[in-house]
XYZ file of C-alpha atoms in Angstrom:
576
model
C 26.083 -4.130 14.747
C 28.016 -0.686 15.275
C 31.128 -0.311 16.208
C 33.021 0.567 19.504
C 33.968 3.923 17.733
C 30.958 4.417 17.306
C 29.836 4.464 21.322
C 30.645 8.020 21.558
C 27.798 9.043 19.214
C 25.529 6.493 20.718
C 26.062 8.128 24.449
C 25.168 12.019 22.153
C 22.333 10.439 20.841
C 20.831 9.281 24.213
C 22.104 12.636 26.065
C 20.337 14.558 23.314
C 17.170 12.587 23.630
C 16.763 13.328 27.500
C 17.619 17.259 26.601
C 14.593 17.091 24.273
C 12.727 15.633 26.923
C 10.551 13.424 24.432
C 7.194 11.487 24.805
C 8.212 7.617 26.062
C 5.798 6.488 23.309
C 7.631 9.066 20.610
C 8.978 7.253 17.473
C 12.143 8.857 17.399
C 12.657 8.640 21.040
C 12.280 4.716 20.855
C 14.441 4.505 17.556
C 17.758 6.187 19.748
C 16.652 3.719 22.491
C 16.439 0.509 20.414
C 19.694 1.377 18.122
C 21.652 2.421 21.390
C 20.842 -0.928 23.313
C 22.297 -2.910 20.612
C 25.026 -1.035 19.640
C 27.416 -3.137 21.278
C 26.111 -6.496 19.935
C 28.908 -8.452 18.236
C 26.456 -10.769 16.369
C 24.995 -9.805 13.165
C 21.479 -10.019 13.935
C 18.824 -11.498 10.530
C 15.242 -10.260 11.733
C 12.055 -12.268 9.955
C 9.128 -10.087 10.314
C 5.360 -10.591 8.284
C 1.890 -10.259 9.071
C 0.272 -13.060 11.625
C 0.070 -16.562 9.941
C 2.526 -15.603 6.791
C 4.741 -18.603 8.438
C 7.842 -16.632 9.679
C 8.517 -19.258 12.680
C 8.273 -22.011 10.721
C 10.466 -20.858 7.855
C 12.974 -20.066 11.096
C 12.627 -23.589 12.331
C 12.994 -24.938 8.927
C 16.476 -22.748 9.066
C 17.456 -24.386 12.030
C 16.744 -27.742 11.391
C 13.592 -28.339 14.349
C 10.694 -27.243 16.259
C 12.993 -24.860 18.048
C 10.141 -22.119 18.074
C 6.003 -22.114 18.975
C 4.402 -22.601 15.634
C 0.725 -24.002 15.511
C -1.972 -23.677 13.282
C -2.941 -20.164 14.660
C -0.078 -17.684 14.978
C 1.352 -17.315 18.611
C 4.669 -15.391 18.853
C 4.146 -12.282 21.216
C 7.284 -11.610 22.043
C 10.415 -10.897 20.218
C 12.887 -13.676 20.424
C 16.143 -14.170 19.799
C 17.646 -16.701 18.731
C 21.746 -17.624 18.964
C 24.236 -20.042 19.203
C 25.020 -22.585 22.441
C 26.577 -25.547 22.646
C 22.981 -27.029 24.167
C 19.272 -26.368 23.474
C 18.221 -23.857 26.058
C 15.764 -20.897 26.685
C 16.412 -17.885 28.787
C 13.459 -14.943 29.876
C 14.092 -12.194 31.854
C 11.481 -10.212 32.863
C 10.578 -6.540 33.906
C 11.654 -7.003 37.138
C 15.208 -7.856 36.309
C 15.047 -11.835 37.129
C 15.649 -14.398 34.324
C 14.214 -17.867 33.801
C 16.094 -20.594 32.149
C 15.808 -24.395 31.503
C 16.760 -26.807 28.816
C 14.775 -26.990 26.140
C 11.934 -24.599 24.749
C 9.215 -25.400 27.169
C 9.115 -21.640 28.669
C 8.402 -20.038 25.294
C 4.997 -21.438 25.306
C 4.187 -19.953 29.206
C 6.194 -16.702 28.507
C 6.638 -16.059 24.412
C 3.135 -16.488 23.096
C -0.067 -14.614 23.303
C -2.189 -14.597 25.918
C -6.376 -16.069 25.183
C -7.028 -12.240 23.952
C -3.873 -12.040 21.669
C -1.862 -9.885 24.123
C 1.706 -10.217 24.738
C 2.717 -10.678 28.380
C 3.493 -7.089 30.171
C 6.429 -8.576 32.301
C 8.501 -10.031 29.605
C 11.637 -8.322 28.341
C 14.026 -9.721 26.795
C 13.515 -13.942 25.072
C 16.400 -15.952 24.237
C 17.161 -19.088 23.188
C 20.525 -20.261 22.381
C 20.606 -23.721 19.328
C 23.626 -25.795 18.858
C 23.180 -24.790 14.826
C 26.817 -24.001 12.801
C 25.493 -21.069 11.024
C 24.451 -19.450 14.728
C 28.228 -20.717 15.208
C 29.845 -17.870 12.899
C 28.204 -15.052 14.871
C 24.644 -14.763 13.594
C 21.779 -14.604 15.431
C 18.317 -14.370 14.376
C 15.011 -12.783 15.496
C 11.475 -14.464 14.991
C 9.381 -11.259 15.717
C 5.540 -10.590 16.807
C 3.300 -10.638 13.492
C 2.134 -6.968 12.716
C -1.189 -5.902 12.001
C -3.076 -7.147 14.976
C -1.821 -4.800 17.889
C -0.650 -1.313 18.322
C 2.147 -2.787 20.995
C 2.529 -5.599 18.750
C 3.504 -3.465 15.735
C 5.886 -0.619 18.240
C 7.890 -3.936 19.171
C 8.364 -4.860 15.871
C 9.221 -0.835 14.625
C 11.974 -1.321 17.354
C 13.440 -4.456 16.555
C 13.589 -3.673 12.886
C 16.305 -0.824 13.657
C 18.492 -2.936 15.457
C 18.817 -5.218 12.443
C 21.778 -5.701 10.099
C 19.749 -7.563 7.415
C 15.741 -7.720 7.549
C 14.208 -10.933 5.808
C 10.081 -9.841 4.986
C 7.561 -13.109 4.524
C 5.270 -12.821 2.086
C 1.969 -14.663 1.883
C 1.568 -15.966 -2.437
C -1.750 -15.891 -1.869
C -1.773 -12.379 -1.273
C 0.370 -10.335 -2.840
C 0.324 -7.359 -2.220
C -1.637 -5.416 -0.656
C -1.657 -1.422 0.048
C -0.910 -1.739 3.797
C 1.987 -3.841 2.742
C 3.424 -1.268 0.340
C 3.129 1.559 2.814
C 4.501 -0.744 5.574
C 7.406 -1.359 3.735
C 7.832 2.174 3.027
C 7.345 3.848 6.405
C 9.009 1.448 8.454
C 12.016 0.578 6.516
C 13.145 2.862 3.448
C 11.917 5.894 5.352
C 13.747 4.995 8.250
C 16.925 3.850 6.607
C 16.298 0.161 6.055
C 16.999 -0.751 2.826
C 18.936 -3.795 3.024
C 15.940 -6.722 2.804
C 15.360 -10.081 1.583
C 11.777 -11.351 0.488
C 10.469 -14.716 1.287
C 7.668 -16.003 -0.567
C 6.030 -18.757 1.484
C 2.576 -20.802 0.378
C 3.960 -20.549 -3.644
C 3.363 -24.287 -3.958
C 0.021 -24.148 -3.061
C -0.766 -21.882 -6.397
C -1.099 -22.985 -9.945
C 2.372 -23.045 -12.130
C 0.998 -19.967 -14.716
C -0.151 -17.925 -10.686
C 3.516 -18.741 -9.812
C 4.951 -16.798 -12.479
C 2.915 -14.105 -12.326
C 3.766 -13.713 -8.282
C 7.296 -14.291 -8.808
C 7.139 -10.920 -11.514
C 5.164 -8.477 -9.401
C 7.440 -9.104 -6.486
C 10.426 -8.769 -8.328
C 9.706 -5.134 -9.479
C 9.214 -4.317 -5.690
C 12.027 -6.062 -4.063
C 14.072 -4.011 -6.520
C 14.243 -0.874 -4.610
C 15.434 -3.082 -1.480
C 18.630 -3.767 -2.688
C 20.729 -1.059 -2.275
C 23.551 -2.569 0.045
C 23.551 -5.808 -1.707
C 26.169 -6.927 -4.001
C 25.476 -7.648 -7.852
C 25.873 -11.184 -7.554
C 23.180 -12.155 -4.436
C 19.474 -12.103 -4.854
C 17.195 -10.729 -2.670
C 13.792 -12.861 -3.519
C 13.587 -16.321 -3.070
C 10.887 -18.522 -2.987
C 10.682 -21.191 0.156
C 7.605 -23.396 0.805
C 8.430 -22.958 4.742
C 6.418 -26.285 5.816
C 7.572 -28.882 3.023
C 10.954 -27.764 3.744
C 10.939 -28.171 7.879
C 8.884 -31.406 7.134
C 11.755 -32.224 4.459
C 14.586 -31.450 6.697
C 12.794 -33.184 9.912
C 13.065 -36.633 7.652
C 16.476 -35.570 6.493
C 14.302 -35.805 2.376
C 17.149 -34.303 0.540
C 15.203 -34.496 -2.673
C 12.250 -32.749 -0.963
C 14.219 -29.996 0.764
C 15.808 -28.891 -2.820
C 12.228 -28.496 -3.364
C 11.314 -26.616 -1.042
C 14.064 -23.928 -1.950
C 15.354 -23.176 0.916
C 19.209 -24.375 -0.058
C 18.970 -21.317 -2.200
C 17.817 -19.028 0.793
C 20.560 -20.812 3.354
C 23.533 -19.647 0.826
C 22.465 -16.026 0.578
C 22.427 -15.009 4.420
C 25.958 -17.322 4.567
C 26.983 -15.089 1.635
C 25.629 -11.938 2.954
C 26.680 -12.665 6.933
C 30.300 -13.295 5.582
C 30.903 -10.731 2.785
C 28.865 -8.037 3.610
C 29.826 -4.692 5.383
C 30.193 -5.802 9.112
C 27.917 -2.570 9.679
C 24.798 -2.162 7.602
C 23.007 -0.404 10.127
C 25.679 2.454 9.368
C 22.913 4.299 7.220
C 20.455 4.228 9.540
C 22.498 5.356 12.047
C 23.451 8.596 9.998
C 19.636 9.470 9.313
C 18.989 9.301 13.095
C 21.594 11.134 13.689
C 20.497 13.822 11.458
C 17.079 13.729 12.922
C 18.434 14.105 16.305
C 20.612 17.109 15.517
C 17.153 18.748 13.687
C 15.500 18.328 16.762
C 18.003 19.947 18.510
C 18.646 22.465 16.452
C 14.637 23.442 16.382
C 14.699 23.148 20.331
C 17.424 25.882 20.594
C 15.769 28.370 17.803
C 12.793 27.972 19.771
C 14.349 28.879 23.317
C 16.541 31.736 21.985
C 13.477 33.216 20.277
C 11.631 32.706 24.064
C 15.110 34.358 25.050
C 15.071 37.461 22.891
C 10.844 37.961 23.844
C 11.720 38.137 27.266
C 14.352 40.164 27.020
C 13.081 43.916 28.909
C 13.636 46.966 26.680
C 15.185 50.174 27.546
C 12.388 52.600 27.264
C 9.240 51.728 29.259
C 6.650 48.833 30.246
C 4.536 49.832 27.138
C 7.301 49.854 24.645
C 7.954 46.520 26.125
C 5.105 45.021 25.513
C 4.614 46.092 22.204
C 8.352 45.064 21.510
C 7.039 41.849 23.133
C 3.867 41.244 20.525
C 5.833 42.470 17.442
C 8.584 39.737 18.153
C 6.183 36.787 18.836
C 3.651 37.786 16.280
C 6.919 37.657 13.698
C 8.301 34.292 14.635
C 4.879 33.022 14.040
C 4.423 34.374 10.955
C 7.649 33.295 10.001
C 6.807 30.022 10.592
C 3.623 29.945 8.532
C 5.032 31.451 5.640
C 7.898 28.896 5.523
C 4.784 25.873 5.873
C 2.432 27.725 3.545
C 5.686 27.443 0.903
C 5.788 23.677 1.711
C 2.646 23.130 0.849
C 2.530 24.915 -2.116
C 5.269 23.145 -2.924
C 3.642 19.632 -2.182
C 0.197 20.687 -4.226
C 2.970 21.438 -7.271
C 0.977 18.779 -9.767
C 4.459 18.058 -11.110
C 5.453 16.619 -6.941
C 1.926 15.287 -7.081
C 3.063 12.755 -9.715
C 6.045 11.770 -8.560
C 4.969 10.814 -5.465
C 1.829 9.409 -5.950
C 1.039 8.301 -10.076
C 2.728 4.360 -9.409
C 0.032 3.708 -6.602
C -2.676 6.194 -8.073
C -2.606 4.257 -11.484
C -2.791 0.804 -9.841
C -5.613 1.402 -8.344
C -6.787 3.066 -11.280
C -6.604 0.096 -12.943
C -8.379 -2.077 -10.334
C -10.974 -0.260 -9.588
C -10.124 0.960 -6.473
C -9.106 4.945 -7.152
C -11.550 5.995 -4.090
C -10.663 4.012 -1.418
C -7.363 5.242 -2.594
C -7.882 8.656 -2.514
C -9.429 8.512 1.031
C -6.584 6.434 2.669
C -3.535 7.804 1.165
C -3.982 11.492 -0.793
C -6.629 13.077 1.716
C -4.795 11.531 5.011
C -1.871 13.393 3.403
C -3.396 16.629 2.466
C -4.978 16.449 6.296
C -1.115 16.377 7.204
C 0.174 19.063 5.162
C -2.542 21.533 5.877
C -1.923 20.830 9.698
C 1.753 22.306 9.461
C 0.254 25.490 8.101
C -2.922 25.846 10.371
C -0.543 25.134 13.595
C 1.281 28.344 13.474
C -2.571 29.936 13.305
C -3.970 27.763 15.973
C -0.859 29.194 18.151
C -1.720 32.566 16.844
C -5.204 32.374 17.532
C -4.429 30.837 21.360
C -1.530 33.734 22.340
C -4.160 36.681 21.248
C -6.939 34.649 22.574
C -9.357 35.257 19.672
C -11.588 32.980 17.526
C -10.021 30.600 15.197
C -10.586 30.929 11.579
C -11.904 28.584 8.821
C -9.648 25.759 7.955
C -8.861 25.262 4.165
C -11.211 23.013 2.835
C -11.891 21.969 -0.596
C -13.645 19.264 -2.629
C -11.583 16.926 -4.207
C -12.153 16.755 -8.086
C -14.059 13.604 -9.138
C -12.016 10.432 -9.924
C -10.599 9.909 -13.265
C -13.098 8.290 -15.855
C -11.081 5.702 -18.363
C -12.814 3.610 -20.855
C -13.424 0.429 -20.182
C -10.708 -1.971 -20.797
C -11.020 -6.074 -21.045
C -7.524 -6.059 -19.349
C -8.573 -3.660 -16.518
C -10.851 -6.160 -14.696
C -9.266 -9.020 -15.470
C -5.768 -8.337 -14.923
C -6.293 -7.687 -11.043
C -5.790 -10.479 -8.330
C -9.381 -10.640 -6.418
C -8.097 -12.790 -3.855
C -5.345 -11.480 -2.904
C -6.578 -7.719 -2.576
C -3.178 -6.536 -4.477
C -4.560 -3.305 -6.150
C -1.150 -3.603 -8.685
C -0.880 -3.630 -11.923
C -0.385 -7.488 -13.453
C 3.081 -7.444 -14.961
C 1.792 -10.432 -17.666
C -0.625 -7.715 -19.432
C 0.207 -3.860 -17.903
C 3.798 -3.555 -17.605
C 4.712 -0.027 -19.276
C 6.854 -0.185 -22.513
C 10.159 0.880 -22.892
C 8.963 4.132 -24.812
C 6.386 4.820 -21.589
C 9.099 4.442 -19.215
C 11.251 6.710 -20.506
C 8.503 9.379 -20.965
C 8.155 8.510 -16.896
C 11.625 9.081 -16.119
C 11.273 12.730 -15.486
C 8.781 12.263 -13.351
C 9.983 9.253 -11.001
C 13.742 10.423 -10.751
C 16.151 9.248 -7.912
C 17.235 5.910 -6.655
C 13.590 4.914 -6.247
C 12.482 5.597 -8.862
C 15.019 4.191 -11.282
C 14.386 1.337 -9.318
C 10.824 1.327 -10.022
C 11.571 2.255 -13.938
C 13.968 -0.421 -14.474
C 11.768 -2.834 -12.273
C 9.221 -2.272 -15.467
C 11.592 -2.594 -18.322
C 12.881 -6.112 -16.244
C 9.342 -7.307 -16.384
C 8.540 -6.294 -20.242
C 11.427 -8.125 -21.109
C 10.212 -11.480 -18.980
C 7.084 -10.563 -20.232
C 7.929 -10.607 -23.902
C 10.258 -13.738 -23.250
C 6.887 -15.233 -22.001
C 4.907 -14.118 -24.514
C 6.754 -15.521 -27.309
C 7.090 -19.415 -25.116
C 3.414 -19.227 -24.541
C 2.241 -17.710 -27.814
C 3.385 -21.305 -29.889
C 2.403 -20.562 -33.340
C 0.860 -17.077 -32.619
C 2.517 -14.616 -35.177
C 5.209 -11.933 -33.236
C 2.690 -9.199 -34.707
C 0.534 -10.513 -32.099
C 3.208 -10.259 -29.245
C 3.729 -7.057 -30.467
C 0.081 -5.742 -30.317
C -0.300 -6.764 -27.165
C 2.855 -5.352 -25.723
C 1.392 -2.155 -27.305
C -2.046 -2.080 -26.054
C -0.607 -2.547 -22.849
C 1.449 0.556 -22.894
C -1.563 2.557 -24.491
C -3.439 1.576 -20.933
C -1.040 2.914 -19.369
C -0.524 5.877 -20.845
C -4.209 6.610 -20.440
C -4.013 5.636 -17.061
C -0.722 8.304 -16.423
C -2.774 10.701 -18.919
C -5.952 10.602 -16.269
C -3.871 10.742 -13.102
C -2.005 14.068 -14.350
C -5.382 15.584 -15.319
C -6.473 14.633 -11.798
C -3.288 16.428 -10.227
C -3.818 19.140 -12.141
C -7.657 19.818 -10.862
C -6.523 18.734 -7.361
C -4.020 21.380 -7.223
C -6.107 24.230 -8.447
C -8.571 23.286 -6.328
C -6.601 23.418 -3.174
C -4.554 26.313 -3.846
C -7.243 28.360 -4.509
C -8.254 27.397 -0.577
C -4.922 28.029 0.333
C -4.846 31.377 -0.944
C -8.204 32.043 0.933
C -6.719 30.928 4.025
C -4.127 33.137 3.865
C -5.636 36.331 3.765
C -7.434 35.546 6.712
C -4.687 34.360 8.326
C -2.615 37.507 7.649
C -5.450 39.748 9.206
C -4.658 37.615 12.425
C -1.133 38.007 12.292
C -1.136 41.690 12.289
C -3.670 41.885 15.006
C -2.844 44.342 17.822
C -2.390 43.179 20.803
C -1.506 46.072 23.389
C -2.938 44.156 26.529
C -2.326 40.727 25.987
C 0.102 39.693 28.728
C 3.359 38.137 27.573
C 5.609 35.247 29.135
C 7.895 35.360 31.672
C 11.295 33.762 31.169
C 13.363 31.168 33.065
C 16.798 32.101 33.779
C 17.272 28.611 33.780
C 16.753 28.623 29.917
C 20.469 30.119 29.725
C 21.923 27.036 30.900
C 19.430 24.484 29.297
C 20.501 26.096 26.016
C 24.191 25.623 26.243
C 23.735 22.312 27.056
C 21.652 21.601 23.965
C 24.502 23.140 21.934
C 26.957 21.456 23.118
C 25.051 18.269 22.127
C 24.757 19.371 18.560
C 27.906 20.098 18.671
C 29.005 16.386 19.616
C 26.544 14.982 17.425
C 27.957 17.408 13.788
C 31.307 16.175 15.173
C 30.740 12.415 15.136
C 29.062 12.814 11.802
C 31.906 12.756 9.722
C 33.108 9.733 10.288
C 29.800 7.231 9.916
C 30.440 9.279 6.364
C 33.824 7.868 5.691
C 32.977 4.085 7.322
């Protein structure tokens, strides 16, 4: 929840967004929109989000006590719901049209809340609520069971919303599994990027797996939830591990025994810990990066309409001193522009930036097997991106002198890395569960490799990630030696050392990869640019130019005195 002092950035925010005149479908357009509409919610709001059928309704009925939401055995939520406290079981749905349904009961959440026989959500539903007599609701918590992602584009927008309006995010994870490279990059583009770093991980389905598979689950997961923690005092976890059906079964029969079990006492005193000791306002960061977002935006809107300004401005001497004054300005602003993205990019290609942003997921897939499908979902859907932010400012080039476009850069990637074959490589990888990861029981870098990492992965993150590792060794040792019984510690030893020799070949290949993959591509780059450069000093003596709207004048004031508004407020989410 925000705070009333906050409202006045909230009403920027929204002005600014109808000034920029966004997209209704763009994402930053829908973030203002979804943080603004709860802004004023006193409640602090827990939102369980997971795939379809990773059991995040029933671990929110086992919360509560009951069946209070549609579980079956094929997942059904479609809508977002939210549930809070009242003195009475009750459901309330209001729809597009502005009327509300409500009854006792949760009868209407299976004719309005659940997908339709082709897994759509109903169109005129906008808002489900349903209000349980539970004492933890009672202290001002609410929670929200949302869609399951992966299915539908709506489906997954919905949840993208919700997510921002949260003050603590609680992710279900499947045991079975764990994890898989659309997880990873789900957790990364819709919550750390975004400003979400404040989440819990529930691992449901763990007592369905063998005790040694337990373990093993139980370590991978703890290396990732460790860069989730951020806003979380020392003292409270934020992985737990609750079989969601034995414990709603257990608390249905009132099984003590069972429900301690289950392990969901354990989850039930962290959010009462967190809802009552944390900052009343975790959404505070978030807030901050929109804000700086919005005030980009802005600030790109206005260079862009003073430049229009200054292009349209008549000179002095006569029509064909204007026009040339005309092509010399626009030509330069577009140059400008793809010099500043040609830097980026050569920036980006820099093998060192290569490595730190890509050698923890490069060498797990290394390692399974799995480098190429890699390479063609994550590295060349990037390099597509970058290269777009340079060829742009051509494209527009090309378009205002109305001449052929040239060539994109193109390149061949380099060939995968070759490693030697390695017992551990194929055998160390989780088949079933798809998790392309390293297995923390045989691969999990050495103290000695981590520290030769740590120039590489610097920041937050990535001390996260390195002392993630060094966690692991040391559970990994400690298990070693247990399970080892009258193995010799030179054993333990070799084995912790072949295991960082893997992965230094694995880092070794990656980095020789970068290296060819960045020759490569600047050498296209380069290429590009002289043809681009012929463009952008192209003469254009009878291309017409724009006219310009005297209206621009006042649109432009009004987008700086947004800004304006918006740099003001700034200081003080800094100081909250």
């Amino acid at each position: 929840m925000t705070s009333t002092a906050d409202q006045p950035l909230l009403n920027a925010l929204q002005t600014a967004i109808g000034l920029l005149e966004l997209a209704p479908a763009d994402p930053l357009r829908q973030d203002v929109n979804a943080i603004c509409s709860h802004g004023q919610n006193p409640n602090f709001r827990i939102a369980v989000f997971a795939p379809f059928n990773y059991g995040k309704s029933t671990l929110l009925n086992a919360l509560l006590g009951e069946r209070t939401l549609p579980i079956d055995l094929i997942p059904t939520t479609g809508a977002a719901i939210v549930v809070k406290y009242g003195s009475a079981l009750y459901t309330k749905i209001r729809l597009t049209d502005g009327s509300e349904l409500s009854e006792q009961g949760t009868d209407l959440l299976s004719r309005f809340a659940i997908l339709d026989d082709n897994r759509r959500m109903r169109d005129d539903v906008a808002a489900v609520e349903v209000c349980c007599p539970h004492p933890f609701l009672q202290l001002g918590v609410e929670f929200v069971d949302l869609p399951g992602t992966d299915d539908r584009e709506a489906q997954d927008a919905l949840v993208k919303n919700q997510l921002l309006t949260a003050d603590l995010v609680v992710q279900v994870l499947d045991a079975r599994k764990l994890m898989t490279l659309q997880e990873r990059e789900t957790l990364r583009d819709w919550l750390l990027d975004r400003g979400i770093e404040t989440v819990l991980f529930v691992v449901n389905f763990l007592n369905l797996l063998e005790p040694d598979d337990q373990k093993q689950v139980l370590h991978r997961l703890r290396f990732v939830a460790e860069s989730f923690r951020s806003q979380l005092s020392s003292g409270v976890s934020n992985l737990y591990r609750v079989d969601a059906l034995p414990a709603l079964r257990a608390q249905i029969k009132g099984d003590s025994s069972a429900l301690h079990r289950s392990g969901l006492p354990m989850l039930e005193s962290a959010l009462q810990t967190i809802a009552q000791t944390q900052s009343p306002d975790l959404k505070q960061v978030r807030l901050q990066m929109m804000t700086q977002q919005v005030s980009q935006a802005l600030q790109n809107r206005i260079e862009q309409i003073q430049a229009e300004i200054k292009v349209g401005v008549p000179p002095v001497d006569s029509a064909e001193n204007q026009r040339r004054e005309i092509k010399r300005k626009a030509l330069t602003l577009i140059e400008r522009g793809f010099t500043q993205s040609v830097s980026q990019l050569r920036n980006w290609l820099n093998p060192s930036h290569l490595l730190v942003q890509y050698q923890t997921d490069a060498m797990a897939a290394l390692h399974c097997g799995e480098f190429t499908a890699w390479e063609t979902d994550r590295l060349k859907r990037d390099w597509l991106a970058q290269k777009r932010l340079v060829t742009d400012w051509i494209y527009k080039a090309c378009d205002f002198l109305e001449i052929p476009r040239p060539t994109d850069p193109g390149f061949s990637f380099p060939d995968p890395p070759t490693l030697p074959n390695s017992p551990s490589s194929s055998s160390s990888c989780n088949s079933s569960s798809g998790h392309p990861g390293f297995d923390p029981a045989q691969e999990a870098p050495s103290d000695a490799i981590a520290a030769g990492l740590r120039w590489v992965l610097d920041g937050s993150l990535g001390a996260a990630v390195l002392d993630g590792a060094n966690y692991m060794l040391h559970q990994i040792t400690t298990l070693s030696s247990e399970d080892a019984g009258q193995e010799s510690q030179d054993s333990v030893r070799d084995a912790k050392m072949d295991a960082a020799q893997l992965n230094a070949l694995y880092f070794t290949a990656f980095q020789g990869y970068c290296d060819r993959l960045s020759t490569a591509a600047l050498a296209a780059l380069s290429q590009y640019e002289t043809s681009a450069q012929k463009i952008l000093s192209f003469d254009l003596e009878q291309t017409p130019f724009p006219v310009v709207n005297p209206a621009q004048h006042y649109q432009l004031a009004l987008l700086q005195k947004t800004l304006e508004q918006l740099e003001m407020s700034r200081p003080a989410i800094q100081s909250d």
